[in-house]
Amino acid sequence: MKRSFLVIDDFLDNYWEVYEKALNRRYDTITNPLGTPYGHAAKDDGDFPWDKVRDAMSFGNEEYAITPLLSMFKSVNAEQGMADDRWIHNDLSKLGTEWSCIISLNDVAAVDMTGTACFQHNKVGCWEKPDSDKLAAAGLNPNVVTRTLVEDTFKEDEWTLTEFAAMVPNRAVIFPAARWHARYPRESWGDIPSNGRLIWFGFFKEAK
C-alpha cells in the first residue's frame, strides 16, 4: 500500500450546510453494519461527498472508481478525548476498509497545533499495521508485535510523528486505513461540538 497522505482544502461546496447539520446532531456510541462501535459519533444523511473523494484519488484517471463503505459525523471534546480506550490506531475493519477520509468542520487550528497526525512506531518501525505473514517470515512473533503496538497506543514517546494536517475548516485528509494515525494532541479540546474536534469521516475501498 502506498504511503499516501492527501490534503485538500475547500473540499465541500456546501460546507456551511454540513457544518450546521453536524452541530445539531446528538453524539453517542453507534455501530457499523457489522456491530463495531464508534464513540462520540452521529449518523449523517447518507450524503458524504464520494464523488469528490473519487476525483481527489483518481489523479485524472477517468476509469478509477471507489466503493463507499461507511460515513458519519464525530465530535470529541477534551473530557471525552482523555476517556477513550485508544489513541494512535488504524481504521482497518471487517468492512474491508482500505482508505479513510476526514473532513474538518471546525476552525480550531489557531488555538494550538491541533489536527490529524500519522505516526511510525519507533521500535517496530512500521507506519501501518504490519502483515502477520511478513512478520513471521522475518522471524518475528506477530502476537508479540501486535501486543506492543496496542500497549503503546497512548505512549507518544514510542512513536514518531510523520505527517500532520492542521484542523482547518473544510479541509479533507485522505490516507490508507492501515496507517497509524490519531487526532493531535491526544487531549483534544473544547467542551461542545462548536469548539471541540468536529469531523465528517468516510471509509472506502478501491473498486476492483
PDB file of C-alpha atoms in Angstrom:
ATOM      1  CA  MET A   1       0.000   0.000   0.000  1.00  0.00           C
ATOM      2  CA  LYS A   2       1.314   3.441  -0.896  1.00  0.00           C
ATOM      3  CA  ARG A   3       2.322   5.757   1.903  1.00  0.00           C
ATOM      4  CA  SER A   4      -0.110   8.490   0.823  1.00  0.00           C
ATOM      5  CA  PHE A   5      -1.374  11.474   2.790  1.00  0.00           C
ATOM      6  CA  LEU A   6      -3.536  13.770   0.688  1.00  0.00           C
ATOM      7  CA  VAL A   7      -4.646  17.171   1.976  1.00  0.00           C
ATOM      8  CA  ILE A   8      -7.318  19.075   0.021  1.00  0.00           C
ATOM      9  CA  ASP A   9      -8.630  22.473   1.120  1.00  0.00           C
ATOM     10  CA  ASP A  10     -12.069  23.955   0.290  1.00  0.00           C
ATOM     11  CA  PHE A  11     -13.338  20.417  -0.155  1.00  0.00           C
ATOM     12  CA  LEU A  12     -17.093  20.806   0.309  1.00  0.00           C
ATOM     13  CA  ASP A  13     -19.222  23.047  -1.883  1.00  0.00           C
ATOM     14  CA  ASN A  14     -21.909  23.108   0.839  1.00  0.00           C
ATOM     15  CA  TYR A  15     -19.587  23.435   3.835  1.00  0.00           C
ATOM     16  CA  TRP A  16     -21.841  25.687   5.949  1.00  0.00           C
ATOM     17  CA  GLU A  17     -24.850  23.441   5.397  1.00  0.00           C
ATOM     18  CA  VAL A  18     -22.885  20.380   6.519  1.00  0.00           C
ATOM     19  CA  TYR A  19     -21.418  22.281   9.470  1.00  0.00           C
ATOM     20  CA  GLU A  20     -24.891  23.227  10.733  1.00  0.00           C
ATOM     21  CA  LYS A  21     -26.056  19.614  10.363  1.00  0.00           C
ATOM     22  CA  ALA A  22     -23.091  18.356  12.380  1.00  0.00           C
ATOM     23  CA  LEU A  23     -23.631  20.920  15.140  1.00  0.00           C
ATOM     24  CA  ASN A  24     -27.221  19.820  15.634  1.00  0.00           C
ATOM     25  CA  ARG A  25     -26.632  16.075  15.813  1.00  0.00           C
ATOM     26  CA  ARG A  26     -26.800  14.067  19.039  1.00  0.00           C
ATOM     27  CA  TYR A  27     -23.487  12.313  19.614  1.00  0.00           C
ATOM     28  CA  ASP A  28     -23.304   8.886  21.198  1.00  0.00           C
ATOM     29  CA  THR A  29     -21.876   5.412  20.540  1.00  0.00           C
ATOM     30  CA  ILE A  30     -23.224   3.929  17.307  1.00  0.00           C
ATOM     31  CA  THR A  31     -22.276   0.772  15.439  1.00  0.00           C
ATOM     32  CA  ASN A  32     -21.471  -0.087  11.845  1.00  0.00           C
ATOM     33  CA  PRO A  33     -23.392  -2.858   9.999  1.00  0.00           C
ATOM     34  CA  LEU A  34     -21.049  -5.471  11.491  1.00  0.00           C
ATOM     35  CA  GLY A  35     -21.534  -4.266  15.055  1.00  0.00           C
ATOM     36  CA  THR A  36     -18.264  -2.369  15.539  1.00  0.00           C
ATOM     37  CA  PRO A  37     -18.864   0.585  17.916  1.00  0.00           C
ATOM     38  CA  TYR A  38     -17.834   4.166  17.167  1.00  0.00           C
ATOM     39  CA  GLY A  39     -17.819   6.525  20.141  1.00  0.00           C
ATOM     40  CA  HIS A  40     -18.858  10.198  20.095  1.00  0.00           C
ATOM     41  CA  ALA A  41     -20.470   9.665  16.671  1.00  0.00           C
ATOM     42  CA  ALA A  42     -23.680  10.542  14.861  1.00  0.00           C
ATOM     43  CA  LYS A  43     -25.254   9.292  11.659  1.00  0.00           C
ATOM     44  CA  ASP A  44     -25.163  11.543   8.610  1.00  0.00           C
ATOM     45  CA  ASP A  45     -27.802  11.764   5.880  1.00  0.00           C
ATOM     46  CA  GLY A  46     -26.015   9.409   3.504  1.00  0.00           C
ATOM     47  CA  ASP A  47     -24.700  12.361   1.516  1.00  0.00           C
ATOM     48  CA  PHE A  48     -20.931  12.032   2.012  1.00  0.00           C
ATOM     49  CA  PRO A  49     -19.127  13.655  -0.973  1.00  0.00           C
ATOM     50  CA  TRP A  50     -17.908  10.417  -2.508  1.00  0.00           C
ATOM     51  CA  ASP A  51     -17.630  11.964  -5.988  1.00  0.00           C
ATOM     52  CA  LYS A  52     -15.140  14.496  -4.670  1.00  0.00           C
ATOM     53  CA  VAL A  53     -13.210  11.751  -2.880  1.00  0.00           C
ATOM     54  CA  ARG A  54     -13.068   9.770  -6.099  1.00  0.00           C
ATOM     55  CA  ASP A  55     -11.862  12.814  -8.061  1.00  0.00           C
ATOM     56  CA  ALA A  56      -9.138  13.526  -5.499  1.00  0.00           C
ATOM     57  CA  MET A  57      -7.910   9.928  -5.654  1.00  0.00           C
ATOM     58  CA  SER A  58      -8.132   9.456  -9.421  1.00  0.00           C
ATOM     59  CA  PHE A  59      -5.413  11.924 -10.471  1.00  0.00           C
ATOM     60  CA  GLY A  60      -7.177  12.296 -13.810  1.00  0.00           C
ATOM     61  CA  ASN A  61      -7.810   8.592 -14.393  1.00  0.00           C
ATOM     62  CA  GLU A  62     -11.429   8.513 -15.596  1.00  0.00           C
ATOM     63  CA  GLU A  63     -11.666   4.741 -15.059  1.00  0.00           C
ATOM     64  CA  TYR A  64     -10.734   4.952 -11.381  1.00  0.00           C
ATOM     65  CA  ALA A  65     -13.625   4.043  -9.070  1.00  0.00           C
ATOM     66  CA  ILE A  66     -14.228   3.615  -5.365  1.00  0.00           C
ATOM     67  CA  THR A  67     -16.718   1.692  -3.231  1.00  0.00           C
ATOM     68  CA  PRO A  68     -18.096   3.674  -0.246  1.00  0.00           C
ATOM     69  CA  LEU A  69     -18.372   1.672   2.974  1.00  0.00           C
ATOM     70  CA  LEU A  70     -19.332   3.966   5.840  1.00  0.00           C
ATOM     71  CA  SER A  71     -19.612   7.631   6.800  1.00  0.00           C
ATOM     72  CA  MET A  72     -20.640   9.540   9.929  1.00  0.00           C
ATOM     73  CA  PHE A  73     -20.026  12.673  11.982  1.00  0.00           C
ATOM     74  CA  LYS A  74     -17.773  12.610  15.046  1.00  0.00           C
ATOM     75  CA  SER A  75     -17.404  15.106  17.886  1.00  0.00           C
ATOM     76  CA  VAL A  76     -14.729  14.783  20.574  1.00  0.00           C
ATOM     77  CA  ASN A  77     -14.148  17.281  23.383  1.00  0.00           C
ATOM     78  CA  ALA A  78     -11.318  17.429  25.909  1.00  0.00           C
ATOM     79  CA  GLU A  79     -13.012  15.276  28.560  1.00  0.00           C
ATOM     80  CA  GLN A  80     -14.067  12.610  26.061  1.00  0.00           C
ATOM     81  CA  GLY A  81     -10.637  12.529  24.445  1.00  0.00           C
ATOM     82  CA  MET A  82      -8.930  11.545  27.676  1.00  0.00           C
ATOM     83  CA  ALA A  83     -11.502   8.788  28.327  1.00  0.00           C
ATOM     84  CA  ASP A  84     -11.042   6.960  25.005  1.00  0.00           C
ATOM     85  CA  ASP A  85      -9.724   3.382  25.149  1.00  0.00           C
ATOM     86  CA  ARG A  86      -7.191   4.019  22.388  1.00  0.00           C
ATOM     87  CA  TRP A  87      -5.410   6.924  20.736  1.00  0.00           C
ATOM     88  CA  ILE A  88      -2.971   6.023  17.954  1.00  0.00           C
ATOM     89  CA  HIS A  89      -4.810   3.472  15.809  1.00  0.00           C
ATOM     90  CA  ASN A  90      -5.648   2.318  12.295  1.00  0.00           C
ATOM     91  CA  ASP A  91      -9.043   2.168  10.564  1.00  0.00           C
ATOM     92  CA  LEU A  92      -8.899  -1.368   9.181  1.00  0.00           C
ATOM     93  CA  SER A  93     -12.065  -3.371   9.802  1.00  0.00           C
ATOM     94  CA  LYS A  94     -14.084  -6.335   8.610  1.00  0.00           C
ATOM     95  CA  LEU A  95     -15.901  -3.927   6.288  1.00  0.00           C
ATOM     96  CA  GLY A  96     -12.852  -4.180   4.055  1.00  0.00           C
ATOM     97  CA  THR A  97     -11.790  -0.569   4.598  1.00  0.00           C
ATOM     98  CA  GLU A  98      -8.763   0.443   2.512  1.00  0.00           C
ATOM     99  CA  TRP A  99      -8.884   4.245   2.737  1.00  0.00           C
ATOM    100  CA  SER A 100     -10.043   6.878   5.209  1.00  0.00           C
ATOM    101  CA  CYS A 101     -11.228  10.423   4.527  1.00  0.00           C
ATOM    102  CA  ILE A 102     -11.538  13.000   7.318  1.00  0.00           C
ATOM    103  CA  ILE A 103     -13.171  16.365   6.665  1.00  0.00           C
ATOM    104  CA  SER A 104     -12.540  19.037   9.305  1.00  0.00           C
ATOM    105  CA  LEU A 105     -15.632  21.031  10.207  1.00  0.00           C
ATOM    106  CA  ASN A 106     -14.289  23.322  12.965  1.00  0.00           C
ATOM    107  CA  ASP A 107     -11.744  26.116  12.868  1.00  0.00           C
ATOM    108  CA  VAL A 108      -9.637  25.387  15.935  1.00  0.00           C
ATOM    109  CA  ALA A 109      -6.147  25.246  14.402  1.00  0.00           C
ATOM    110  CA  ALA A 110      -5.450  28.772  15.649  1.00  0.00           C
ATOM    111  CA  VAL A 111      -5.914  27.624  19.255  1.00  0.00           C
ATOM    112  CA  ASP A 112      -2.950  25.256  19.164  1.00  0.00           C
ATOM    113  CA  MET A 113      -1.323  22.749  16.823  1.00  0.00           C
ATOM    114  CA  THR A 114      -4.484  20.679  16.519  1.00  0.00           C
ATOM    115  CA  GLY A 115      -5.468  18.302  13.752  1.00  0.00           C
ATOM    116  CA  THR A 116      -4.837  14.814  12.379  1.00  0.00           C
ATOM    117  CA  ALA A 117      -1.424  13.150  12.557  1.00  0.00           C
ATOM    118  CA  CYS A 118       0.160   9.954  11.238  1.00  0.00           C
ATOM    119  CA  PHE A 119       2.889   8.093  13.102  1.00  0.00           C
ATOM    120  CA  GLN A 120       5.647   5.498  12.766  1.00  0.00           C
ATOM    121  CA  HIS A 121       6.398   3.182  15.684  1.00  0.00           C
ATOM    122  CA  ASN A 122       9.972   3.655  16.867  1.00  0.00           C
ATOM    123  CA  LYS A 123      10.794   0.075  17.888  1.00  0.00           C
ATOM    124  CA  VAL A 124       8.720  -1.929  15.421  1.00  0.00           C
ATOM    125  CA  GLY A 125       9.462   0.541  12.630  1.00  0.00           C
ATOM    126  CA  CYS A 126       6.044   0.317  10.989  1.00  0.00           C
ATOM    127  CA  TRP A 127       3.916   3.219   9.775  1.00  0.00           C
ATOM    128  CA  GLU A 128       0.938   0.951   9.043  1.00  0.00           C
ATOM    129  CA  LYS A 129      -0.464  -2.209  10.591  1.00  0.00           C
ATOM    130  CA  PRO A 130       2.117  -4.918   9.802  1.00  0.00           C
ATOM    131  CA  ASP A 131       1.212  -8.051   7.866  1.00  0.00           C
ATOM    132  CA  SER A 132       1.360 -11.118  10.127  1.00  0.00           C
ATOM    133  CA  ASP A 133       2.812 -13.375   7.418  1.00  0.00           C
ATOM    134  CA  LYS A 134       5.601 -10.891   6.676  1.00  0.00           C
ATOM    135  CA  LEU A 135       6.416 -10.604  10.369  1.00  0.00           C
ATOM    136  CA  ALA A 136       6.609 -14.384  10.715  1.00  0.00           C
ATOM    137  CA  ALA A 137       8.809 -14.619   7.607  1.00  0.00           C
ATOM    138  CA  ALA A 138      11.151 -12.085   9.192  1.00  0.00           C
ATOM    139  CA  GLY A 139      11.404 -14.250  12.319  1.00  0.00           C
ATOM    140  CA  LEU A 140       9.179 -12.016  14.444  1.00  0.00           C
ATOM    141  CA  ASN A 141       6.273 -13.175  16.567  1.00  0.00           C
ATOM    142  CA  PRO A 142       3.138 -11.447  15.183  1.00  0.00           C
ATOM    143  CA  ASN A 143       1.346 -11.722  18.534  1.00  0.00           C
ATOM    144  CA  VAL A 144       4.171 -10.010  20.390  1.00  0.00           C
ATOM    145  CA  VAL A 145       4.414  -7.220  17.814  1.00  0.00           C
ATOM    146  CA  THR A 146       0.646  -6.670  17.850  1.00  0.00           C
ATOM    147  CA  ARG A 147       0.592  -6.571  21.646  1.00  0.00           C
ATOM    148  CA  THR A 148       3.414  -3.993  21.662  1.00  0.00           C
ATOM    149  CA  LEU A 149       1.568  -1.733  19.227  1.00  0.00           C
ATOM    150  CA  VAL A 150      -1.686  -1.976  21.188  1.00  0.00           C
ATOM    151  CA  GLU A 151       0.027  -1.324  24.523  1.00  0.00           C
ATOM    152  CA  ASP A 152       1.758   1.743  23.086  1.00  0.00           C
ATOM    153  CA  THR A 153      -1.433   3.388  21.809  1.00  0.00           C
ATOM    154  CA  PHE A 154      -1.180   6.171  24.430  1.00  0.00           C
ATOM    155  CA  LYS A 155       2.634   6.367  24.629  1.00  0.00           C
ATOM    156  CA  GLU A 156       3.560   9.248  22.335  1.00  0.00           C
ATOM    157  CA  ASP A 157       7.285   8.816  23.104  1.00  0.00           C
ATOM    158  CA  GLU A 158       7.170   5.394  21.423  1.00  0.00           C
ATOM    159  CA  TRP A 159       6.116   6.966  18.103  1.00  0.00           C
ATOM    160  CA  THR A 160       7.466   9.486  15.611  1.00  0.00           C
ATOM    161  CA  LEU A 161       5.013  11.922  14.040  1.00  0.00           C
ATOM    162  CA  THR A 162       5.454  11.614  10.263  1.00  0.00           C
ATOM    163  CA  GLU A 163       2.605  13.669   8.769  1.00  0.00           C
ATOM    164  CA  PHE A 164       0.292  16.313  10.157  1.00  0.00           C
ATOM    165  CA  ALA A 165      -2.693  18.261   8.818  1.00  0.00           C
ATOM    166  CA  ALA A 166      -3.984  21.153  10.932  1.00  0.00           C
ATOM    167  CA  MET A 167      -7.710  21.257  11.578  1.00  0.00           C
ATOM    168  CA  VAL A 168      -8.626  23.926   9.049  1.00  0.00           C
ATOM    169  CA  PRO A 169     -12.357  24.232   8.258  1.00  0.00           C
ATOM    170  CA  ASN A 170     -13.417  22.398   5.090  1.00  0.00           C
ATOM    171  CA  ARG A 171     -10.069  20.596   4.772  1.00  0.00           C
ATOM    172  CA  ALA A 172     -10.112  16.925   3.752  1.00  0.00           C
ATOM    173  CA  VAL A 173      -7.354  14.465   4.575  1.00  0.00           C
ATOM    174  CA  ILE A 174      -7.249  11.104   2.764  1.00  0.00           C
ATOM    175  CA  PHE A 175      -4.877   8.293   3.731  1.00  0.00           C
ATOM    176  CA  PRO A 176      -4.656   4.473   3.754  1.00  0.00           C
ATOM    177  CA  ALA A 177      -6.786   2.933   6.512  1.00  0.00           C
ATOM    178  CA  ALA A 178      -3.804   0.852   7.642  1.00  0.00           C
ATOM    179  CA  ARG A 179      -1.828   3.977   8.594  1.00  0.00           C
ATOM    180  CA  TRP A 180      -1.238   4.569  12.302  1.00  0.00           C
ATOM    181  CA  HIS A 181      -2.937   7.894  12.998  1.00  0.00           C
ATOM    182  CA  ALA A 182      -4.774   9.910  15.645  1.00  0.00           C
ATOM    183  CA  ARG A 183      -6.220  13.295  16.460  1.00  0.00           C
ATOM    184  CA  TYR A 184      -3.413  15.528  17.703  1.00  0.00           C
ATOM    185  CA  PRO A 185      -2.903  16.277  20.504  1.00  0.00           C
ATOM    186  CA  ARG A 186      -4.472  13.365  22.335  1.00  0.00           C
ATOM    187  CA  GLU A 187      -6.209  15.580  24.884  1.00  0.00           C
ATOM    188  CA  SER A 188      -8.493  17.029  22.201  1.00  0.00           C
ATOM    189  CA  TRP A 189     -10.029  20.396  23.095  1.00  0.00           C
ATOM    190  CA  GLY A 190     -13.223  22.285  23.842  1.00  0.00           C
ATOM    191  CA  ASP A 191     -16.362  21.126  25.632  1.00  0.00           C
ATOM    192  CA  ILE A 192     -19.092  21.199  22.937  1.00  0.00           C
ATOM    193  CA  PRO A 193     -19.178  20.373  19.195  1.00  0.00           C
ATOM    194  CA  SER A 194     -18.732  24.009  18.145  1.00  0.00           C
ATOM    195  CA  ASN A 195     -15.372  24.368  19.922  1.00  0.00           C
ATOM    196  CA  GLY A 196     -14.115  20.770  20.039  1.00  0.00           C
ATOM    197  CA  ARG A 197     -12.930  18.404  17.323  1.00  0.00           C
ATOM    198  CA  LEU A 198     -15.789  18.098  14.842  1.00  0.00           C
ATOM    199  CA  ILE A 199     -15.271  15.975  11.725  1.00  0.00           C
ATOM    200  CA  TRP A 200     -17.131  14.134   8.969  1.00  0.00           C
ATOM    201  CA  PHE A 201     -15.365  10.918   8.068  1.00  0.00           C
ATOM    202  CA  GLY A 202     -15.822   8.200   5.493  1.00  0.00           C
ATOM    203  CA  PHE A 203     -14.276   4.787   4.839  1.00  0.00           C
ATOM    204  CA  PHE A 204     -13.984   3.313   1.358  1.00  0.00           C
ATOM    205  CA  LYS A 205     -12.102   0.855  -0.800  1.00  0.00           C
ATOM    206  CA  GLU A 206     -10.938   0.891  -4.388  1.00  0.00           C
ATOM    207  CA  ALA A 207     -13.353  -0.766  -6.820  1.00  0.00           C
ATOM    208  CA  LYS A 208     -11.782  -3.851  -8.364  1.00  0.00           C
TER     209      LYS A 208
END
